[in-house]
Amino acid sequence: FLIARPSWPWWAQGLLLSLGPTAVQLLLVFPLKTPAGLLGLGLGAAPPLLVVLFNAAWGLVAALWLRQTAVMRMPAGTPQTSG
C-alpha cells in the first residue's frame, strides 16, 4: 500500500496518496460526467488548482491520521521512527 513506505516522510506519503483521487477527478469525472472538459478547464483555471489543493490537504490529513493511529497500536517498547 502507498502509505506503508517507512523510508518516506509522512507528508510525502500523504501527497502521494492524494494523487489517485486527483487523477480520477481531473481525468475522468470532469471530462466524462460534466461539460467542463479535460481537467475541468471549461470552468476556468481555478478548478484544477483547487482539486489538487483540496486533495493534497486530504492526503496530508489521512497520512497524519494513519501515522498517529499506527503509533497508538504499537506495543510498548517499540521504537518510533521520526518523520
mmCIF file of N, CA and C in Angstrom:
data_model
loop_
_atom_site.group_PDB
_atom_site.id
_atom_site.type_symbol
_atom_site.label_atom_id
_atom_site.label_comp_id
_atom_site.label_asym_id
_atom_site.label_seq_id
_atom_site.Cartn_x
_atom_site.Cartn_y
_atom_site.Cartn_z
ATOM 1 N N PHE A 1 0.841 -1.187 0.000
ATOM 2 C CA PHE A 1 0.000 0.000 0.000
ATOM 3 C C PHE A 1 0.878 1.238 0.000
ATOM 4 N N LEU A 2 0.395 2.299 -0.566
ATOM 5 C CA LEU A 2 1.203 3.503 -0.731
ATOM 6 C C LEU A 2 1.669 4.110 0.585
ATOM 7 N N ILE A 3 0.847 4.036 1.613
ATOM 8 C CA ILE A 3 1.180 4.711 2.860
ATOM 9 C C ILE A 3 2.259 3.946 3.642
ATOM 10 N N ALA A 4 2.499 2.699 3.307
ATOM 11 C CA ALA A 4 3.455 1.882 4.050
ATOM 12 C C ALA A 4 4.868 1.997 3.469
ATOM 13 N N ARG A 5 5.387 3.192 3.403
ATOM 14 C CA ARG A 5 6.735 3.447 2.920
ATOM 15 C C ARG A 5 7.513 4.083 4.063
ATOM 16 N N PRO A 6 8.060 3.287 4.986
ATOM 17 C CA PRO A 6 8.681 3.857 6.181
ATOM 18 C C PRO A 6 9.877 4.755 5.897
ATOM 19 N N SER A 7 10.484 4.633 4.741
ATOM 20 C CA SER A 7 11.643 5.473 4.450
ATOM 21 C C SER A 7 11.239 6.880 3.997
ATOM 22 N N TRP A 8 9.976 7.087 3.662
ATOM 23 C CA TRP A 8 9.500 8.387 3.215
ATOM 24 C C TRP A 8 8.901 9.140 4.387
ATOM 25 N N PRO A 9 9.018 10.475 4.410
ATOM 26 C CA PRO A 9 8.332 11.250 5.454
ATOM 27 C C PRO A 9 6.812 11.138 5.294
ATOM 28 N N TRP A 10 6.089 11.323 6.391
ATOM 29 C CA TRP A 10 4.642 11.155 6.366
ATOM 30 C C TRP A 10 3.963 12.103 5.372
ATOM 31 N N TRP A 11 4.492 13.321 5.241
ATOM 32 C CA TRP A 11 3.854 14.285 4.340
ATOM 33 C C TRP A 11 4.027 13.872 2.877
ATOM 34 N N ALA A 12 5.169 13.256 2.542
ATOM 35 C CA ALA A 12 5.371 12.787 1.164
ATOM 36 C C ALA A 12 4.437 11.613 0.869
ATOM 37 N N GLN A 13 4.225 10.758 1.851
ATOM 38 C CA GLN A 13 3.286 9.657 1.689
ATOM 39 C C GLN A 13 1.873 10.185 1.474
ATOM 40 N N GLY A 14 1.519 11.238 2.217
ATOM 41 C CA GLY A 14 0.197 11.836 2.061
ATOM 42 C C GLY A 14 -0.001 12.460 0.697
ATOM 43 N N LEU A 15 1.008 13.156 0.205
ATOM 44 C CA LEU A 15 0.888 13.760 -1.122
ATOM 45 C C LEU A 15 0.804 12.685 -2.201
ATOM 46 N N LEU A 16 1.557 11.615 -2.041
ATOM 47 C CA LEU A 16 1.469 10.507 -2.997
ATOM 48 C C LEU A 16 0.082 9.877 -2.951
ATOM 49 N N LEU A 17 -0.453 9.719 -1.757
ATOM 50 C CA LEU A 17 -1.789 9.152 -1.593
ATOM 51 C C LEU A 17 -2.848 10.028 -2.262
ATOM 52 N N SER A 18 -2.652 11.330 -2.287
ATOM 53 C CA SER A 18 -3.642 12.251 -2.859
ATOM 54 C C SER A 18 -3.657 12.242 -4.386
ATOM 55 N N LEU A 19 -2.657 11.671 -5.013
ATOM 56 C CA LEU A 19 -2.606 11.686 -6.481
ATOM 57 C C LEU A 19 -3.716 10.849 -7.124
ATOM 58 N N GLY A 20 -4.133 9.783 -6.465
ATOM 59 C CA GLY A 20 -5.194 8.925 -7.012
ATOM 60 C C GLY A 20 -6.515 9.659 -7.182
ATOM 61 N N PRO A 21 -7.073 10.221 -6.091
ATOM 62 C CA PRO A 21 -8.327 10.944 -6.248
ATOM 63 C C PRO A 21 -8.209 12.169 -7.159
ATOM 64 N N THR A 22 -7.047 12.794 -7.165
ATOM 65 C CA THR A 22 -6.842 13.946 -8.040
ATOM 66 C C THR A 22 -6.929 13.527 -9.502
ATOM 67 N N ALA A 23 -6.269 12.439 -9.839
ATOM 68 C CA ALA A 23 -6.295 11.952 -11.217
ATOM 69 C C ALA A 23 -7.706 11.556 -11.639
ATOM 70 N N VAL A 24 -8.443 10.889 -10.752
ATOM 71 C CA VAL A 24 -9.812 10.491 -11.086
ATOM 72 C C VAL A 24 -10.672 11.720 -11.353
ATOM 73 N N GLN A 25 -10.585 12.715 -10.484
ATOM 74 C CA GLN A 25 -11.409 13.922 -10.659
ATOM 75 C C GLN A 25 -11.057 14.655 -11.951
ATOM 76 N N LEU A 26 -9.777 14.862 -12.191
ATOM 77 C CA LEU A 26 -9.361 15.666 -13.338
ATOM 78 C C LEU A 26 -9.468 14.935 -14.670
ATOM 79 N N LEU A 27 -9.227 13.614 -14.663
ATOM 80 C CA LEU A 27 -9.156 12.880 -15.920
ATOM 81 C C LEU A 27 -10.399 12.056 -16.246
ATOM 82 N N LEU A 28 -11.241 11.794 -15.240
ATOM 83 C CA LEU A 28 -12.449 11.011 -15.501
ATOM 84 C C LEU A 28 -13.730 11.786 -15.203
ATOM 85 N N VAL A 29 -13.834 12.347 -14.012
ATOM 86 C CA VAL A 29 -15.087 12.992 -13.627
ATOM 87 C C VAL A 29 -15.344 14.248 -14.454
ATOM 88 N N PHE A 30 -14.390 15.147 -14.502
ATOM 89 C CA PHE A 30 -14.618 16.379 -15.274
ATOM 90 C C PHE A 30 -14.925 16.111 -16.745
ATOM 91 N N PRO A 31 -14.108 15.326 -17.455
ATOM 92 C CA PRO A 31 -14.414 15.162 -18.891
ATOM 93 C C PRO A 31 -15.620 14.271 -19.181
ATOM 94 N N LEU A 32 -15.885 13.261 -18.353
ATOM 95 C CA LEU A 32 -16.932 12.305 -18.687
ATOM 96 C C LEU A 32 -18.279 12.601 -18.039
ATOM 97 N N LYS A 33 -18.300 13.249 -16.903
ATOM 98 C CA LYS A 33 -19.548 13.468 -16.174
ATOM 99 C C LYS A 33 -20.020 14.923 -16.173
ATOM 100 N N THR A 34 -19.185 15.829 -16.638
ATOM 101 C CA THR A 34 -19.569 17.241 -16.678
ATOM 102 C C THR A 34 -19.184 17.821 -18.043
ATOM 103 N N PRO A 35 -19.738 18.942 -18.403
ATOM 104 C CA PRO A 35 -19.328 19.582 -19.663
ATOM 105 C C PRO A 35 -18.060 20.429 -19.499
ATOM 106 N N ALA A 36 -17.345 20.271 -18.399
ATOM 107 C CA ALA A 36 -16.175 21.110 -18.121
ATOM 108 C C ALA A 36 -14.953 20.724 -18.932
ATOM 109 N N GLY A 37 -14.941 19.538 -19.509
ATOM 110 C CA GLY A 37 -13.803 19.123 -20.321
ATOM 111 C C GLY A 37 -12.647 18.587 -19.493
ATOM 112 N N LEU A 38 -11.576 18.227 -20.186
ATOM 113 C CA LEU A 38 -10.402 17.661 -19.546
ATOM 114 C C LEU A 38 -9.837 18.624 -18.511
ATOM 115 N N LEU A 39 -9.553 18.135 -17.344
ATOM 116 C CA LEU A 39 -9.024 18.888 -16.207
ATOM 117 C C LEU A 39 -9.994 19.940 -15.674
ATOM 118 N N GLY A 40 -11.193 19.991 -16.209
ATOM 119 C CA GLY A 40 -12.163 20.990 -15.768
ATOM 120 C C GLY A 40 -11.848 22.386 -16.246
ATOM 121 N N LEU A 41 -11.025 22.491 -17.283
ATOM 122 C CA LEU A 41 -10.606 23.806 -17.765
ATOM 123 C C LEU A 41 -11.741 24.608 -18.384
ATOM 124 N N GLY A 42 -12.854 23.953 -18.704
ATOM 125 C CA GLY A 42 -14.015 24.678 -19.201
ATOM 126 C C GLY A 42 -14.624 25.580 -18.143
ATOM 127 N N LEU A 43 -14.263 25.364 -16.891
ATOM 128 C CA LEU A 43 -14.754 26.192 -15.786
ATOM 129 C C LEU A 43 -13.774 27.296 -15.417
ATOM 130 N N GLY A 44 -12.633 27.339 -16.092
ATOM 131 C CA GLY A 44 -11.614 28.337 -15.792
ATOM 132 C C GLY A 44 -10.338 27.671 -15.295
ATOM 133 N N ALA A 45 -9.402 28.488 -14.846
ATOM 134 C CA ALA A 45 -8.114 27.964 -14.391
ATOM 135 C C ALA A 45 -8.144 27.487 -12.942
ATOM 136 N N ALA A 46 -9.100 27.951 -12.156
ATOM 137 C CA ALA A 46 -9.122 27.630 -10.729
ATOM 138 C C ALA A 46 -9.490 26.180 -10.400
ATOM 139 N N PRO A 47 -10.458 25.548 -11.065
ATOM 140 C CA PRO A 47 -10.850 24.204 -10.647
ATOM 141 C C PRO A 47 -9.716 23.175 -10.592
ATOM 142 N N PRO A 48 -8.829 23.082 -11.586
ATOM 143 C CA PRO A 48 -7.749 22.108 -11.450
ATOM 144 C C PRO A 48 -6.843 22.397 -10.242
ATOM 145 N N LEU A 49 -6.579 23.667 -10.013
ATOM 146 C CA LEU A 49 -5.740 24.030 -8.863
ATOM 147 C C LEU A 49 -6.434 23.705 -7.550
ATOM 148 N N LEU A 50 -7.725 23.963 -7.474
ATOM 149 C CA LEU A 50 -8.473 23.667 -6.261
ATOM 150 C C LEU A 50 -8.574 22.168 -6.008
ATOM 151 N N VAL A 51 -8.754 21.390 -7.073
ATOM 152 C CA VAL A 51 -8.800 19.931 -6.918
ATOM 153 C C VAL A 51 -7.480 19.425 -6.356
ATOM 154 N N VAL A 52 -6.368 19.899 -6.907
ATOM 155 C CA VAL A 52 -5.044 19.481 -6.417
ATOM 156 C C VAL A 52 -4.860 19.925 -4.967
ATOM 157 N N LEU A 53 -5.226 21.152 -4.658
ATOM 158 C CA LEU A 53 -5.062 21.683 -3.308
ATOM 159 C C LEU A 53 -5.893 20.912 -2.289
ATOM 160 N N PHE A 54 -7.173 20.711 -2.563
ATOM 161 C CA PHE A 54 -8.045 20.031 -1.611
ATOM 162 C C PHE A 54 -7.680 18.554 -1.463
ATOM 163 N N ASN A 55 -7.299 17.902 -2.542
ATOM 164 C CA ASN A 55 -6.879 16.503 -2.425
ATOM 165 C C ASN A 55 -5.543 16.380 -1.702
ATOM 166 N N ALA A 56 -4.650 17.347 -1.880
ATOM 167 C CA ALA A 56 -3.386 17.339 -1.131
ATOM 168 C C ALA A 56 -3.657 17.498 0.354
ATOM 169 N N ALA A 57 -4.580 18.390 0.704
ATOM 170 C CA ALA A 57 -4.945 18.561 2.117
ATOM 171 C C ALA A 57 -5.538 17.273 2.670
ATOM 172 N N TRP A 58 -6.402 16.622 1.916
ATOM 173 C CA TRP A 58 -6.970 15.345 2.334
ATOM 174 C C TRP A 58 -5.874 14.297 2.532
ATOM 175 N N GLY A 59 -4.933 14.220 1.582
ATOM 176 C CA GLY A 59 -3.854 13.243 1.680
ATOM 177 C C GLY A 59 -2.969 13.481 2.887
ATOM 178 N N LEU A 60 -2.679 14.733 3.185
ATOM 179 C CA LEU A 60 -1.855 15.046 4.359
ATOM 180 C C LEU A 60 -2.566 14.675 5.649
ATOM 181 N N VAL A 61 -3.850 14.989 5.742
ATOM 182 C CA VAL A 61 -4.607 14.633 6.942
ATOM 183 C C VAL A 61 -4.723 13.117 7.064
ATOM 184 N N ALA A 62 -4.964 12.421 5.967
ATOM 185 C CA ALA A 62 -5.069 10.971 6.009
ATOM 186 C C ALA A 62 -3.746 10.328 6.443
ATOM 187 N N ALA A 63 -2.640 10.819 5.907
ATOM 188 C CA ALA A 63 -1.333 10.271 6.276
ATOM 189 C C ALA A 63 -1.020 10.544 7.738
ATOM 190 N N LEU A 64 -1.333 11.738 8.205
ATOM 191 C CA LEU A 64 -1.106 12.063 9.613
ATOM 192 C C LEU A 64 -1.972 11.195 10.511
ATOM 193 N N TRP A 65 -3.219 11.002 10.122
ATOM 194 C CA TRP A 65 -4.131 10.151 10.886
ATOM 195 C C TRP A 65 -3.597 8.716 10.946
ATOM 196 N N LEU A 66 -3.192 8.184 9.810
ATOM 197 C CA LEU A 66 -2.656 6.820 9.785
ATOM 198 C C LEU A 66 -1.383 6.709 10.616
ATOM 199 N N ARG A 67 -0.565 7.739 10.575
ATOM 200 C CA ARG A 67 0.675 7.743 11.359
ATOM 201 C C ARG A 67 0.359 7.739 12.848
ATOM 202 N N GLN A 68 -0.592 8.556 13.267
ATOM 203 C CA GLN A 68 -0.939 8.633 14.686
ATOM 204 C C GLN A 68 -1.600 7.348 15.171
ATOM 205 N N THR A 69 -2.478 6.770 14.377
ATOM 206 C CA THR A 69 -3.136 5.538 14.814
ATOM 207 C C THR A 69 -2.162 4.374 14.811
ATOM 208 N N ALA A 70 -1.176 4.393 13.935
ATOM 209 C CA ALA A 70 -0.162 3.337 13.933
ATOM 210 C C ALA A 70 0.690 3.426 15.189
ATOM 211 N N VAL A 71 0.997 4.633 15.647
ATOM 212 C CA VAL A 71 1.775 4.815 16.868
ATOM 213 C C VAL A 71 0.977 4.311 18.061
ATOM 214 N N MET A 72 -0.324 4.550 18.083
ATOM 215 C CA MET A 72 -1.151 4.103 19.196
ATOM 216 C C MET A 72 -1.279 2.583 19.234
ATOM 217 N N ARG A 73 -1.145 1.915 18.087
ATOM 218 C CA ARG A 73 -1.277 0.456 18.034
ATOM 219 C C ARG A 73 0.032 -0.266 18.297
ATOM 220 N N MET A 74 1.143 0.458 18.418
ATOM 221 C CA MET A 74 2.441 -0.176 18.635
ATOM 222 C C MET A 74 2.514 -0.762 20.045
ATOM 223 N N PRO A 75 3.098 -1.952 20.172
ATOM 224 C CA PRO A 75 3.307 -2.500 21.501
ATOM 225 C C PRO A 75 4.276 -1.632 22.305
ATOM 226 N N ALA A 76 4.152 -1.683 23.609
ATOM 227 C CA ALA A 76 5.029 -0.904 24.476
ATOM 228 C C ALA A 76 6.485 -1.305 24.242
ATOM 229 N N GLY A 77 7.361 -0.329 24.182
ATOM 230 C CA GLY A 77 8.781 -0.590 23.992
ATOM 231 C C GLY A 77 9.220 -0.626 22.542
ATOM 232 N N THR A 78 8.288 -0.491 21.585
ATOM 233 C CA THR A 78 8.646 -0.480 20.159
ATOM 234 C C THR A 78 9.229 0.889 19.834
ATOM 235 N N PRO A 79 10.408 0.930 19.214
ATOM 236 C CA PRO A 79 10.993 2.246 18.877
ATOM 237 C C PRO A 79 10.179 2.914 17.781
ATOM 238 N N GLN A 80 9.998 4.223 17.913
ATOM 239 C CA GLN A 80 9.276 5.000 16.911
ATOM 240 C C GLN A 80 10.274 5.665 15.988
ATOM 241 N N THR A 81 9.911 5.710 14.701
ATOM 242 C CA THR A 81 10.764 6.414 13.739
ATOM 243 C C THR A 81 10.251 7.825 13.586
ATOM 244 N N SER A 82 11.152 8.754 13.492
ATOM 245 C CA SER A 82 10.736 10.144 13.304
ATOM 246 C C SER A 82 10.534 10.389 11.822
ATOM 247 N N GLY A 83 9.666 11.338 11.491
ATOM 248 C CA GLY A 83 9.436 11.586 10.083
ATOM 249 C C GLY A 83 8.748 12.813 9.863
#
